[in-house]
Amino acid sequence: MRMTNQREVILRELRKSRQHLTADELYERVKKDMPRISLATVYRNLEILSEAGLIQKLEISGRQKRFDWDTTVHDHIYCVQCHRVDNLELEHKSISGDTLKQISSYEITGYRLEFAGICPECKKKNSKKKEN
Amino acid sequence: MRMTNQREVILRELRKSRQHLTADELYERVKKDMPRISLATVYRNLEILSEAGLIQKLEISGRQKRFDWDTTVHDHIYCVQCHRVDNLELEHKSISGDTLKQISSYEITGYRLEFAGICPECKKKNSKKKEN
DNA sequence: CTCCGTGCAAACGATTTGCACTATG
DNA sequence: CATAGTGCAAATCGTTTGCACGGAG
């Protein structure tokens, strides 16, 4: 994998953001440093960077994929109102090897635990609306 | 909600299938009974039926949404090769109310545990390929 | 110099929508 | 007989791809 200029900028911006951005959110940010970059390049590189293990592709509920700068194993929670995504640190006590074997006739390759909820910001917004 | 002919057929076919069909898989089946039905109607009704709690909308990894005739709480496992989806019956010991409260500043509305793997059929196919 | 990577525009697949018509309650 | 639901086609949204050109190794 060649480390091109656009690849570096994309990776830097995602890491800098500390958020779970969609391809086009990241595109908007990257464009500020590199106005001629194309959305297709952002998509292509996010794919390549996640294959290389430098970032993590997330397929959370909702339409758009999001990308996580943090490549360690962890879960996510997303806001059903604004669709932002945050990291979670949870122990998975009950999901042990034994449990997995009992589950089904599938050969299990992985699993995902994903929480949904209302983020603090949206909670605030909602209570303000109620006041009016 | 009016119980139209198309709504009945859609619901019946989904229940009959015992599978987790996508909108257009279901469309293909429903067309046999009702050749003039449109894909848009299938989409609209699947949405309405899931809002009414008669079926369950699934947002599993991958592109298309799938619909589950079974509205009880349960988890899913999907095949990373053929994308079929099956039900799972698991106890969620570690995901108790207490755990949820500790998780984050979100107000949690739900969670989803989703397994990925290779289904028995694809395992068979794979071992046949290896033989050649 | 050799290709991998890029920008652009066009194609794509899944889903949604505007509209005039139809049929349920 | 009012209005929720339908069929059709076009629109939309996120993402991918073909192609000719450009730059990293």
PDB file of C-alpha atoms (C1' of nucleotides) in Angstrom:
ATOM      1  CA  MET A   1       0.000   0.000   0.000  1.00  0.00           C
ATOM      2  CA  ARG A   2       1.449   3.298  -1.092  1.00  0.00           C
ATOM      3  CA  MET A   3       1.150   6.057   1.435  1.00  0.00           C
ATOM      4  CA  THR A   4      -0.231   8.785  -0.724  1.00  0.00           C
ATOM      5  CA  ASN A   5      -0.961  12.303   0.307  1.00  0.00           C
ATOM      6  CA  GLN A   6      -4.738  11.772   0.266  1.00  0.00           C
ATOM      7  CA  ARG A   7      -4.411   8.593   2.299  1.00  0.00           C
ATOM      8  CA  GLU A   8      -2.428  10.412   4.944  1.00  0.00           C
ATOM      9  CA  VAL A   9      -4.865  13.298   5.147  1.00  0.00           C
ATOM     10  CA  ILE A  10      -7.859  10.972   5.421  1.00  0.00           C
ATOM     11  CA  LEU A  11      -6.245   8.973   8.207  1.00  0.00           C
ATOM     12  CA  ARG A  12      -5.120  12.092  10.038  1.00  0.00           C
ATOM     13  CA  GLU A  13      -8.531  13.743   9.868  1.00  0.00           C
ATOM     14  CA  LEU A  14     -10.351  10.634  11.070  1.00  0.00           C
ATOM     15  CA  ARG A  15      -7.983  10.241  14.003  1.00  0.00           C
ATOM     16  CA  LYS A  16      -8.157  13.919  14.795  1.00  0.00           C
ATOM     17  CA  SER A  17     -11.955  13.902  14.795  1.00  0.00           C
ATOM     18  CA  ARG A  18     -12.248  11.377  17.626  1.00  0.00           C
ATOM     19  CA  GLN A  19     -15.650  10.599  16.143  1.00  0.00           C
ATOM     20  CA  HIS A  20     -17.192   7.879  14.040  1.00  0.00           C
ATOM     21  CA  LEU A  21     -17.532   9.673  10.756  1.00  0.00           C
ATOM     22  CA  THR A  22     -19.296   8.664   7.581  1.00  0.00           C
ATOM     23  CA  ALA A  23     -17.434   8.800   4.283  1.00  0.00           C
ATOM     24  CA  ASP A  24     -18.991  12.088   3.290  1.00  0.00           C
ATOM     25  CA  GLU A  25     -18.564  13.731   6.682  1.00  0.00           C
ATOM     26  CA  LEU A  26     -14.893  12.887   6.373  1.00  0.00           C
ATOM     27  CA  TYR A  27     -14.872  14.086   2.773  1.00  0.00           C
ATOM     28  CA  GLU A  28     -16.152  17.502   3.899  1.00  0.00           C
ATOM     29  CA  ARG A  29     -13.344  17.775   6.427  1.00  0.00           C
ATOM     30  CA  VAL A  30     -10.613  16.519   4.156  1.00  0.00           C
ATOM     31  CA  LYS A  31     -11.659  18.922   1.417  1.00  0.00           C
ATOM     32  CA  LYS A  32     -10.537  21.833   3.588  1.00  0.00           C
ATOM     33  CA  ASP A  33      -6.935  20.609   3.405  1.00  0.00           C
ATOM     34  CA  MET A  34      -7.193  19.130  -0.070  1.00  0.00           C
ATOM     35  CA  PRO A  35      -9.926  20.814  -2.101  1.00  0.00           C
ATOM     36  CA  ARG A  36      -9.522  18.697  -5.244  1.00  0.00           C
ATOM     37  CA  ILE A  37      -9.922  15.325  -3.540  1.00  0.00           C
ATOM     38  CA  SER A  38     -12.910  13.315  -4.726  1.00  0.00           C
ATOM     39  CA  LEU A  39     -15.489  11.475  -2.682  1.00  0.00           C
ATOM     40  CA  ALA A  40     -14.596   8.290  -4.568  1.00  0.00           C
ATOM     41  CA  THR A  41     -11.045   8.551  -3.294  1.00  0.00           C
ATOM     42  CA  VAL A  42     -12.305   8.859   0.251  1.00  0.00           C
ATOM     43  CA  TYR A  43     -14.448   5.747  -0.181  1.00  0.00           C
ATOM     44  CA  ARG A  44     -11.648   3.798  -1.810  1.00  0.00           C
ATOM     45  CA  ASN A  45      -9.156   4.715   0.869  1.00  0.00           C
ATOM     46  CA  LEU A  46     -11.447   4.066   3.798  1.00  0.00           C
ATOM     47  CA  GLU A  47     -11.932   0.595   2.383  1.00  0.00           C
ATOM     48  CA  ILE A  48      -8.210   0.031   1.895  1.00  0.00           C
ATOM     49  CA  LEU A  49      -7.269   1.476   5.279  1.00  0.00           C
ATOM     50  CA  SER A  50      -9.762  -0.774   7.032  1.00  0.00           C
ATOM     51  CA  GLU A  51      -8.505  -3.817   5.164  1.00  0.00           C
ATOM     52  CA  ALA A  52      -5.002  -2.870   6.266  1.00  0.00           C
ATOM     53  CA  GLY A  53      -6.243  -2.714   9.852  1.00  0.00           C
ATOM     54  CA  LEU A  54      -5.437   0.957  10.315  1.00  0.00           C
ATOM     55  CA  ILE A  55      -9.063   1.849  10.922  1.00  0.00           C
ATOM     56  CA  GLN A  56     -12.289  -0.065  11.542  1.00  0.00           C
ATOM     57  CA  LYS A  57     -15.340  -0.119   9.335  1.00  0.00           C
ATOM     58  CA  LEU A  58     -18.623  -0.026  11.237  1.00  0.00           C
ATOM     59  CA  GLU A  59     -21.942  -1.315   9.955  1.00  0.00           C
ATOM     60  CA  ILE A  60     -24.169   0.200  12.573  1.00  0.00           C
ATOM     61  CA  SER A  61     -27.912   0.491  12.193  1.00  0.00           C
ATOM     62  CA  GLY A  62     -28.842   3.072   9.683  1.00  0.00           C
ATOM     63  CA  ARG A  63     -27.901   3.653   6.147  1.00  0.00           C
ATOM     64  CA  GLN A  64     -24.348   4.944   6.105  1.00  0.00           C
ATOM     65  CA  LYS A  65     -21.263   3.086   7.140  1.00  0.00           C
ATOM     66  CA  ARG A  66     -19.069   4.798   9.693  1.00  0.00           C
ATOM     67  CA  PHE A  67     -15.369   4.547  10.363  1.00  0.00           C
ATOM     68  CA  ASP A  68     -13.607   4.224  13.683  1.00  0.00           C
ATOM     69  CA  TRP A  69     -10.047   5.404  14.276  1.00  0.00           C
ATOM     70  CA  ASP A  70      -9.897   2.986  17.230  1.00  0.00           C
ATOM     71  CA  THR A  71      -9.033  -0.524  16.040  1.00  0.00           C
ATOM     72  CA  THR A  72      -9.230  -2.264  19.411  1.00  0.00           C
ATOM     73  CA  VAL A  73     -12.148  -4.602  20.143  1.00  0.00           C
ATOM     74  CA  HIS A  74     -15.030  -2.662  21.634  1.00  0.00           C
ATOM     75  CA  ASP A  75     -18.749  -2.145  21.241  1.00  0.00           C
ATOM     76  CA  HIS A  76     -20.735   0.806  20.089  1.00  0.00           C
ATOM     77  CA  ILE A  77     -23.783   2.752  21.030  1.00  0.00           C
ATOM     78  CA  TYR A  78     -25.621   4.971  18.626  1.00  0.00           C
ATOM     79  CA  CYS A  79     -28.152   7.687  19.059  1.00  0.00           C
ATOM     80  CA  VAL A  80     -31.486   6.877  17.473  1.00  0.00           C
ATOM     81  CA  GLN A  81     -32.147  10.593  17.025  1.00  0.00           C
ATOM     82  CA  CYS A  82     -28.942  12.113  15.655  1.00  0.00           C
ATOM     83  CA  HIS A  83     -27.213   8.864  14.618  1.00  0.00           C
ATOM     84  CA  ARG A  84     -23.940   9.700  16.279  1.00  0.00           C
ATOM     85  CA  VAL A  85     -21.941   6.710  17.429  1.00  0.00           C
ATOM     86  CA  ASP A  86     -19.817   6.340  20.557  1.00  0.00           C
ATOM     87  CA  ASN A  87     -17.509   3.670  21.888  1.00  0.00           C
ATOM     88  CA  LEU A  88     -18.357   1.376  24.778  1.00  0.00           C
ATOM     89  CA  GLU A  89     -16.125  -0.666  27.028  1.00  0.00           C
ATOM     90  CA  LEU A  90     -18.003  -3.759  28.155  1.00  0.00           C
ATOM     91  CA  GLU A  91     -17.007  -7.171  29.356  1.00  0.00           C
ATOM     92  CA  HIS A  92     -18.683  -9.976  27.491  1.00  0.00           C
ATOM     93  CA  LYS A  93     -18.944 -12.480  30.273  1.00  0.00           C
ATOM     94  CA  SER A  94     -21.694 -14.589  28.835  1.00  0.00           C
ATOM     95  CA  ILE A  95     -20.348 -14.784  25.324  1.00  0.00           C
ATOM     96  CA  SER A  96     -17.703 -17.391  25.919  1.00  0.00           C
ATOM     97  CA  GLY A  97     -16.402 -20.079  23.646  1.00  0.00           C
ATOM     98  CA  ASP A  98     -18.731 -22.672  25.078  1.00  0.00           C
ATOM     99  CA  THR A  99     -21.781 -20.554  24.489  1.00  0.00           C
ATOM    100  CA  LEU A 100     -20.723 -19.991  20.930  1.00  0.00           C
ATOM    101  CA  LYS A 101     -20.428 -23.680  20.192  1.00  0.00           C
ATOM    102  CA  GLN A 102     -23.907 -24.350  21.455  1.00  0.00           C
ATOM    103  CA  ILE A 103     -25.498 -21.616  19.444  1.00  0.00           C
ATOM    104  CA  SER A 104     -26.083 -23.213  16.122  1.00  0.00           C
ATOM    105  CA  SER A 105     -24.799 -25.234  13.277  1.00  0.00           C
ATOM    106  CA  TYR A 106     -22.958 -22.187  11.945  1.00  0.00           C
ATOM    107  CA  GLU A 107     -19.209 -21.878  12.135  1.00  0.00           C
ATOM    108  CA  ILE A 108     -19.033 -18.610  14.010  1.00  0.00           C
ATOM    109  CA  THR A 109     -16.566 -15.994  12.843  1.00  0.00           C
ATOM    110  CA  GLY A 110     -17.590 -13.082  15.002  1.00  0.00           C
ATOM    111  CA  TYR A 111     -20.287 -11.184  16.752  1.00  0.00           C
ATOM    112  CA  ARG A 112     -21.382  -7.664  17.408  1.00  0.00           C
ATOM    113  CA  LEU A 113     -23.111  -6.111  20.349  1.00  0.00           C
ATOM    114  CA  GLU A 114     -24.645  -2.787  19.562  1.00  0.00           C
ATOM    115  CA  PHE A 115     -26.634  -0.493  21.796  1.00  0.00           C
ATOM    116  CA  ALA A 116     -29.188   2.077  20.821  1.00  0.00           C
ATOM    117  CA  GLY A 117     -30.268   5.049  22.842  1.00  0.00           C
ATOM    118  CA  ILE A 118     -30.614   8.775  23.121  1.00  0.00           C
ATOM    119  CA  CYS A 119     -27.380  10.677  23.538  1.00  0.00           C
ATOM    120  CA  PRO A 120     -26.945  13.385  26.186  1.00  0.00           C
ATOM    121  CA  GLU A 121     -27.173  16.158  23.598  1.00  0.00           C
ATOM    122  CA  CYS A 122     -30.470  14.894  22.220  1.00  0.00           C
ATOM    123  CA  LYS A 123     -31.825  14.391  25.729  1.00  0.00           C
ATOM    124  CA  LYS A 124     -31.118  18.063  26.384  1.00  0.00           C
ATOM    125  CA  LYS A 125     -32.755  19.116  23.144  1.00  0.00           C
ATOM    126  CA  ASN A 126     -35.819  17.020  23.929  1.00  0.00           C
ATOM    127  CA  SER A 127     -36.333  18.468  27.389  1.00  0.00           C
ATOM    128  CA  LYS A 128     -36.030  21.999  25.957  1.00  0.00           C
ATOM    129  CA  LYS A 129     -38.705  21.193  23.391  1.00  0.00           C
ATOM    130  CA  LYS A 130     -41.026  19.915  26.106  1.00  0.00           C
ATOM    131  CA  GLU A 131     -40.647  23.186  28.006  1.00  0.00           C
ATOM    132  CA  ASN A 132     -42.058  25.162  25.074  1.00  0.00           C
TER     133      ASN A 132
ATOM    134  CA  MET B   1     -54.572   0.393   9.296  1.00  0.00           C
ATOM    135  CA  ARG B   2     -56.769  -1.058   6.579  1.00  0.00           C
ATOM    136  CA  MET B   3     -56.264  -4.731   5.951  1.00  0.00           C
ATOM    137  CA  THR B   4     -55.904  -4.693   2.218  1.00  0.00           C
ATOM    138  CA  ASN B   5     -55.505  -7.661   0.005  1.00  0.00           C
ATOM    139  CA  GLN B   6     -51.847  -6.902  -0.701  1.00  0.00           C
ATOM    140  CA  ARG B   7     -51.124  -6.480   2.994  1.00  0.00           C
ATOM    141  CA  GLU B   8     -52.626  -9.853   3.756  1.00  0.00           C
ATOM    142  CA  VAL B   9     -50.721 -11.612   1.007  1.00  0.00           C
ATOM    143  CA  ILE B  10     -47.424 -10.027   2.070  1.00  0.00           C
ATOM    144  CA  LEU B  11     -47.932 -11.051   5.685  1.00  0.00           C
ATOM    145  CA  ARG B  12     -49.023 -14.536   4.742  1.00  0.00           C
ATOM    146  CA  GLU B  13     -46.076 -15.131   2.411  1.00  0.00           C
ATOM    147  CA  LEU B  14     -43.554 -13.879   4.953  1.00  0.00           C
ATOM    148  CA  ARG B  15     -44.987 -16.116   7.650  1.00  0.00           C
ATOM    149  CA  LYS B  16     -45.186 -19.054   5.300  1.00  0.00           C
ATOM    150  CA  SER B  17     -41.574 -18.651   4.226  1.00  0.00           C
ATOM    151  CA  ARG B  18     -40.136 -19.161   7.718  1.00  0.00           C
ATOM    152  CA  GLN B  19     -37.174 -17.215   6.462  1.00  0.00           C
ATOM    153  CA  HIS B  20     -35.804 -13.710   6.846  1.00  0.00           C
ATOM    154  CA  LEU B  21     -36.605 -12.317   3.460  1.00  0.00           C
ATOM    155  CA  THR B  22     -35.590  -9.060   1.850  1.00  0.00           C
ATOM    156  CA  ALA B  23     -38.228  -6.804   0.321  1.00  0.00           C
ATOM    157  CA  ASP B  24     -37.534  -7.973  -3.190  1.00  0.00           C
ATOM    158  CA  GLU B  25     -37.326 -11.659  -2.304  1.00  0.00           C
ATOM    159  CA  LEU B  26     -40.768 -11.266  -0.811  1.00  0.00           C
ATOM    160  CA  TYR B  27     -41.900  -9.274  -3.845  1.00  0.00           C
ATOM    161  CA  GLU B  28     -40.944 -12.179  -6.115  1.00  0.00           C
ATOM    162  CA  ARG B  29     -43.006 -14.583  -4.033  1.00  0.00           C
ATOM    163  CA  VAL B  30     -46.000 -12.316  -3.639  1.00  0.00           C
ATOM    164  CA  LYS B  31     -46.089 -11.634  -7.379  1.00  0.00           C
ATOM    165  CA  LYS B  32     -47.068 -15.259  -7.963  1.00  0.00           C
ATOM    166  CA  ASP B  33     -50.356 -14.703  -6.124  1.00  0.00           C
ATOM    167  CA  MET B  34     -50.763 -11.093  -7.146  1.00  0.00           C
ATOM    168  CA  PRO B  35     -48.943 -10.334 -10.388  1.00  0.00           C
ATOM    169  CA  ARG B  36     -49.782  -6.615 -10.539  1.00  0.00           C
ATOM    170  CA  ILE B  37     -48.425  -5.728  -7.100  1.00  0.00           C
ATOM    171  CA  SER B  38     -45.558  -3.253  -7.133  1.00  0.00           C
ATOM    172  CA  LEU B  39     -42.285  -3.380  -5.270  1.00  0.00           C
ATOM    173  CA  ALA B  40     -43.112   0.002  -3.735  1.00  0.00           C
ATOM    174  CA  THR B  41     -46.212  -1.490  -2.149  1.00  0.00           C
ATOM    175  CA  VAL B  42     -44.149  -4.261  -0.658  1.00  0.00           C
ATOM    176  CA  TYR B  43     -41.718  -1.746   0.820  1.00  0.00           C
ATOM    177  CA  ARG B  44     -44.516   0.452   2.142  1.00  0.00           C
ATOM    178  CA  ASN B  45     -46.364  -2.427   3.729  1.00  0.00           C
ATOM    179  CA  LEU B  46     -43.335  -4.015   5.298  1.00  0.00           C
ATOM    180  CA  GLU B  47     -42.668  -0.679   6.960  1.00  0.00           C
ATOM    181  CA  ILE B  48     -46.264  -0.340   8.153  1.00  0.00           C
ATOM    182  CA  LEU B  49     -46.514  -3.931   9.323  1.00  0.00           C
ATOM    183  CA  SER B  50     -43.343  -3.597  11.345  1.00  0.00           C
ATOM    184  CA  GLU B  51     -44.540  -0.342  12.902  1.00  0.00           C
ATOM    185  CA  ALA B  52     -47.746  -2.155  13.832  1.00  0.00           C
ATOM    186  CA  GLY B  53     -45.667  -4.865  15.487  1.00  0.00           C
ATOM    187  CA  LEU B  54     -46.907  -7.632  13.211  1.00  0.00           C
ATOM    188  CA  ILE B  55     -43.441  -8.313  11.865  1.00  0.00           C
ATOM    189  CA  GLN B  56     -39.902  -7.247  12.752  1.00  0.00           C
ATOM    190  CA  LYS B  57     -37.543  -5.206  10.629  1.00  0.00           C
ATOM    191  CA  LEU B  58     -33.933  -6.384  10.765  1.00  0.00           C
ATOM    192  CA  GLU B  59     -30.918  -4.238  10.061  1.00  0.00           C
ATOM    193  CA  ILE B  60     -28.297  -6.907   9.861  1.00  0.00           C
ATOM    194  CA  SER B  61     -24.842  -6.300   8.459  1.00  0.00           C
ATOM    195  CA  GLY B  62     -24.885  -5.969   4.756  1.00  0.00           C
ATOM    196  CA  ARG B  63     -26.944  -4.017   2.357  1.00  0.00           C
ATOM    197  CA  GLN B  64     -30.593  -5.066   2.359  1.00  0.00           C
ATOM    198  CA  LYS B  65     -32.969  -4.975   5.263  1.00  0.00           C
ATOM    199  CA  ARG B  66     -34.653  -8.230   6.080  1.00  0.00           C
ATOM    200  CA  PHE B  67     -37.986  -8.953   7.711  1.00  0.00           C
ATOM    201  CA  ASP B  68     -38.767 -11.459  10.417  1.00  0.00           C
ATOM    202  CA  TRP B  69     -42.182 -13.059  10.865  1.00  0.00           C
ATOM    203  CA  ASP B  70     -41.196 -13.787  14.490  1.00  0.00           C
ATOM    204  CA  THR B  71     -41.786 -10.753  16.691  1.00  0.00           C
ATOM    205  CA  THR B  72     -40.497 -12.225  19.938  1.00  0.00           C
ATOM    206  CA  VAL B  73     -37.180 -10.990  21.340  1.00  0.00           C
ATOM    207  CA  HIS B  74     -34.350 -13.045  19.943  1.00  0.00           C
ATOM    208  CA  ASP B  75     -30.986 -12.654  18.283  1.00  0.00           C
ATOM    209  CA  HIS B  76     -29.778 -13.417  14.812  1.00  0.00           C
ATOM    210  CA  ILE B  77     -26.901 -15.020  13.066  1.00  0.00           C
ATOM    211  CA  TYR B  78     -26.097 -14.380   9.464  1.00  0.00           C
ATOM    212  CA  CYS B  79     -23.952 -16.142   6.953  1.00  0.00           C
ATOM    213  CA  VAL B  80     -21.078 -14.023   5.701  1.00  0.00           C
ATOM    214  CA  GLN B  81     -21.094 -15.979   2.434  1.00  0.00           C
ATOM    215  CA  CYS B  82     -24.732 -16.283   1.345  1.00  0.00           C
ATOM    216  CA  HIS B  83     -26.190 -13.620   3.675  1.00  0.00           C
ATOM    217  CA  ARG B  84     -28.993 -15.790   4.941  1.00  0.00           C
ATOM    218  CA  VAL B  85     -30.181 -15.015   8.439  1.00  0.00           C
ATOM    219  CA  ASP B  86     -31.340 -17.413  11.164  1.00  0.00           C
ATOM    220  CA  ASN B  87     -32.802 -16.975  14.604  1.00  0.00           C
ATOM    221  CA  LEU B  88     -30.905 -17.629  17.793  1.00  0.00           C
ATOM    222  CA  GLU B  89     -32.157 -18.311  21.292  1.00  0.00           C
ATOM    223  CA  LEU B  90     -29.639 -17.003  23.786  1.00  0.00           C
ATOM    224  CA  GLU B  91     -29.807 -15.891  27.368  1.00  0.00           C
ATOM    225  CA  HIS B  92     -28.338 -12.493  27.945  1.00  0.00           C
ATOM    226  CA  LYS B  93     -27.007 -12.979  31.408  1.00  0.00           C
ATOM    227  CA  SER B  94     -24.530 -10.183  31.435  1.00  0.00           C
ATOM    228  CA  ILE B  95     -26.732  -7.574  29.834  1.00  0.00           C
ATOM    229  CA  SER B  96     -28.817  -6.723  32.835  1.00  0.00           C
ATOM    230  CA  GLY B  97     -30.391  -3.454  33.866  1.00  0.00           C
ATOM    231  CA  ASP B  98     -27.461  -2.600  36.095  1.00  0.00           C
ATOM    232  CA  THR B  99     -24.954  -3.072  33.352  1.00  0.00           C
ATOM    233  CA  LEU B 100     -26.964  -0.857  31.067  1.00  0.00           C
ATOM    234  CA  LYS B 101     -27.036   2.025  33.516  1.00  0.00           C
ATOM    235  CA  GLN B 102     -23.289   1.938  33.891  1.00  0.00           C
ATOM    236  CA  ILE B 103     -22.636   1.897  30.214  1.00  0.00           C
ATOM    237  CA  SER B 104     -22.760   5.511  29.290  1.00  0.00           C
ATOM    238  CA  SER B 105     -24.510   8.791  29.488  1.00  0.00           C
ATOM    239  CA  TYR B 106     -27.010   7.615  26.879  1.00  0.00           C
ATOM    240  CA  GLU B 107     -30.566   6.743  27.761  1.00  0.00           C
ATOM    241  CA  ILE B 108     -30.616   3.230  26.407  1.00  0.00           C
ATOM    242  CA  THR B 109     -33.596   2.117  24.394  1.00  0.00           C
ATOM    243  CA  GLY B 110     -32.382  -1.228  23.178  1.00  0.00           C
ATOM    244  CA  TYR B 111     -29.542  -3.380  22.050  1.00  0.00           C
ATOM    245  CA  ARG B 112     -28.756  -5.953  19.454  1.00  0.00           C
ATOM    246  CA  LEU B 113     -26.527  -8.968  19.562  1.00  0.00           C
ATOM    247  CA  GLU B 114     -25.701 -10.281  16.151  1.00  0.00           C
ATOM    248  CA  PHE B 115     -23.507 -13.196  15.201  1.00  0.00           C
ATOM    249  CA  ALA B 116     -21.701 -13.779  11.956  1.00  0.00           C
ATOM    250  CA  GLY B 117     -20.558 -17.088  10.615  1.00  0.00           C
ATOM    251  CA  ILE B 118     -20.664 -19.636   7.867  1.00  0.00           C
ATOM    252  CA  CYS B 119     -23.919 -21.553   7.564  1.00  0.00           C
ATOM    253  CA  PRO B 120     -24.023 -25.366   7.191  1.00  0.00           C
ATOM    254  CA  GLU B 121     -24.880 -25.127   3.479  1.00  0.00           C
ATOM    255  CA  CYS B 122     -21.921 -22.882   2.721  1.00  0.00           C
ATOM    256  CA  LYS B 123     -19.625 -25.062   4.816  1.00  0.00           C
ATOM    257  CA  LYS B 124     -20.636 -27.990   2.609  1.00  0.00           C
ATOM    258  CA  LYS B 125     -20.086 -25.997  -0.565  1.00  0.00           C
ATOM    259  CA  ASN B 126     -16.664 -24.910   0.660  1.00  0.00           C
ATOM    260  CA  SER B 127     -15.475 -28.408   1.442  1.00  0.00           C
ATOM    261  CA  LYS B 128     -16.614 -29.600  -1.986  1.00  0.00           C
ATOM    262  CA  LYS B 129     -14.637 -26.817  -3.622  1.00  0.00           C
ATOM    263  CA  LYS B 130     -11.534 -27.827  -1.719  1.00  0.00           C
ATOM    264  CA  GLU B 131     -11.844 -31.370  -2.998  1.00  0.00           C
ATOM    265  CA  ASN B 132     -11.560 -30.229  -6.622  1.00  0.00           C
TER     266      ASN B 132
ATOM    267  C1'  DC C   1       9.525   3.728 -15.820  1.00  0.00           C
ATOM    268  C1'  DT C   2       5.835   1.006 -13.880  1.00  0.00           C
ATOM    269  C1'  DC C   3       1.705   0.583 -11.989  1.00  0.00           C
ATOM    270  C1'  DC C   4      -1.062   1.958  -8.081  1.00  0.00           C
ATOM    271  C1'  DG C   5      -3.838   5.640  -7.042  1.00  0.00           C
ATOM    272  C1'  DT C   6      -6.524   9.663  -8.475  1.00  0.00           C
ATOM    273  C1'  DG C   7     -10.470  12.724 -10.181  1.00  0.00           C
ATOM    274  C1'  DC C   8     -14.372  12.833 -12.732  1.00  0.00           C
ATOM    275  C1'  DA C   9     -18.678  11.367 -14.341  1.00  0.00           C
ATOM    276  C1'  DA C  10     -21.599   7.883 -15.012  1.00  0.00           C
ATOM    277  C1'  DA C  11     -23.593   3.515 -13.207  1.00  0.00           C
ATOM    278  C1'  DC C  12     -25.466   1.040  -9.498  1.00  0.00           C
ATOM    279  C1'  DG C  13     -28.569  -1.162  -5.974  1.00  0.00           C
ATOM    280  C1'  DA C  14     -31.773  -0.406  -2.413  1.00  0.00           C
ATOM    281  C1'  DT C  15     -35.278   2.367  -1.081  1.00  0.00           C
ATOM    282  C1'  DT C  16     -38.495   6.347  -1.281  1.00  0.00           C
ATOM    283  C1'  DT C  17     -41.652   9.538  -3.305  1.00  0.00           C
ATOM    284  C1'  DG C  18     -45.159  12.264  -6.298  1.00  0.00           C
ATOM    285  C1'  DC C  19     -49.010  11.466  -8.667  1.00  0.00           C
ATOM    286  C1'  DA C  20     -53.438  10.108 -10.397  1.00  0.00           C
ATOM    287  C1'  DC C  21     -56.292   6.245  -9.698  1.00  0.00           C
ATOM    288  C1'  DT C  22     -58.702   2.490  -6.657  1.00  0.00           C
ATOM    289  C1'  DA C  23     -61.048   0.307  -3.090  1.00  0.00           C
ATOM    290  C1'  DT C  24     -61.611  -0.278   2.019  1.00  0.00           C
ATOM    291  C1'  DG C  25     -64.286   0.784   6.016  1.00  0.00           C
TER     292       DG C  25
ATOM    293  C1'  DC D   1     -67.917   8.677  -0.019  1.00  0.00           C
ATOM    294  C1'  DA D   2     -63.769  10.026   2.347  1.00  0.00           C
ATOM    295  C1'  DT D   3     -59.321   8.992   2.465  1.00  0.00           C
ATOM    296  C1'  DA D   4     -55.777   5.281   3.126  1.00  0.00           C
ATOM    297  C1'  DG D   5     -53.623   2.472  -0.040  1.00  0.00           C
ATOM    298  C1'  DT D   6     -52.053   1.270  -4.810  1.00  0.00           C
ATOM    299  C1'  DG D   7     -49.202   1.025  -9.217  1.00  0.00           C
ATOM    300  C1'  DC D   8     -46.135   3.305 -11.932  1.00  0.00           C
ATOM    301  C1'  DA D   9     -42.213   5.976 -12.978  1.00  0.00           C
ATOM    302  C1'  DA D  10     -39.000   9.045 -11.582  1.00  0.00           C
ATOM    303  C1'  DA D  11     -36.148  10.614  -7.823  1.00  0.00           C
ATOM    304  C1'  DT D  12     -32.978   9.931  -4.137  1.00  0.00           C
ATOM    305  C1'  DC D  13     -29.210   8.261  -1.334  1.00  0.00           C
ATOM    306  C1'  DG D  14     -25.060   5.918  -0.421  1.00  0.00           C
ATOM    307  C1'  DT D  15     -21.635   3.695  -2.777  1.00  0.00           C
ATOM    308  C1'  DT D  16     -18.981   1.705  -6.701  1.00  0.00           C
ATOM    309  C1'  DT D  17     -16.818   1.638 -11.174  1.00  0.00           C
ATOM    310  C1'  DG D  18     -14.606   2.705 -15.904  1.00  0.00           C
ATOM    311  C1'  DC D  19     -11.456   5.444 -17.767  1.00  0.00           C
ATOM    312  C1'  DA D  20      -7.670   8.462 -18.885  1.00  0.00           C
ATOM    313  C1'  DC D  21      -4.265  10.866 -16.429  1.00  0.00           C
ATOM    314  C1'  DG D  22      -0.698  11.667 -12.535  1.00  0.00           C
ATOM    315  C1'  DG D  23       2.735  10.628  -9.069  1.00  0.00           C
ATOM    316  C1'  DA D  24       5.030   7.272  -5.642  1.00  0.00           C
ATOM    317  C1'  DG D  25       8.522   3.902  -5.323  1.00  0.00           C
TER     318       DG D  25
END
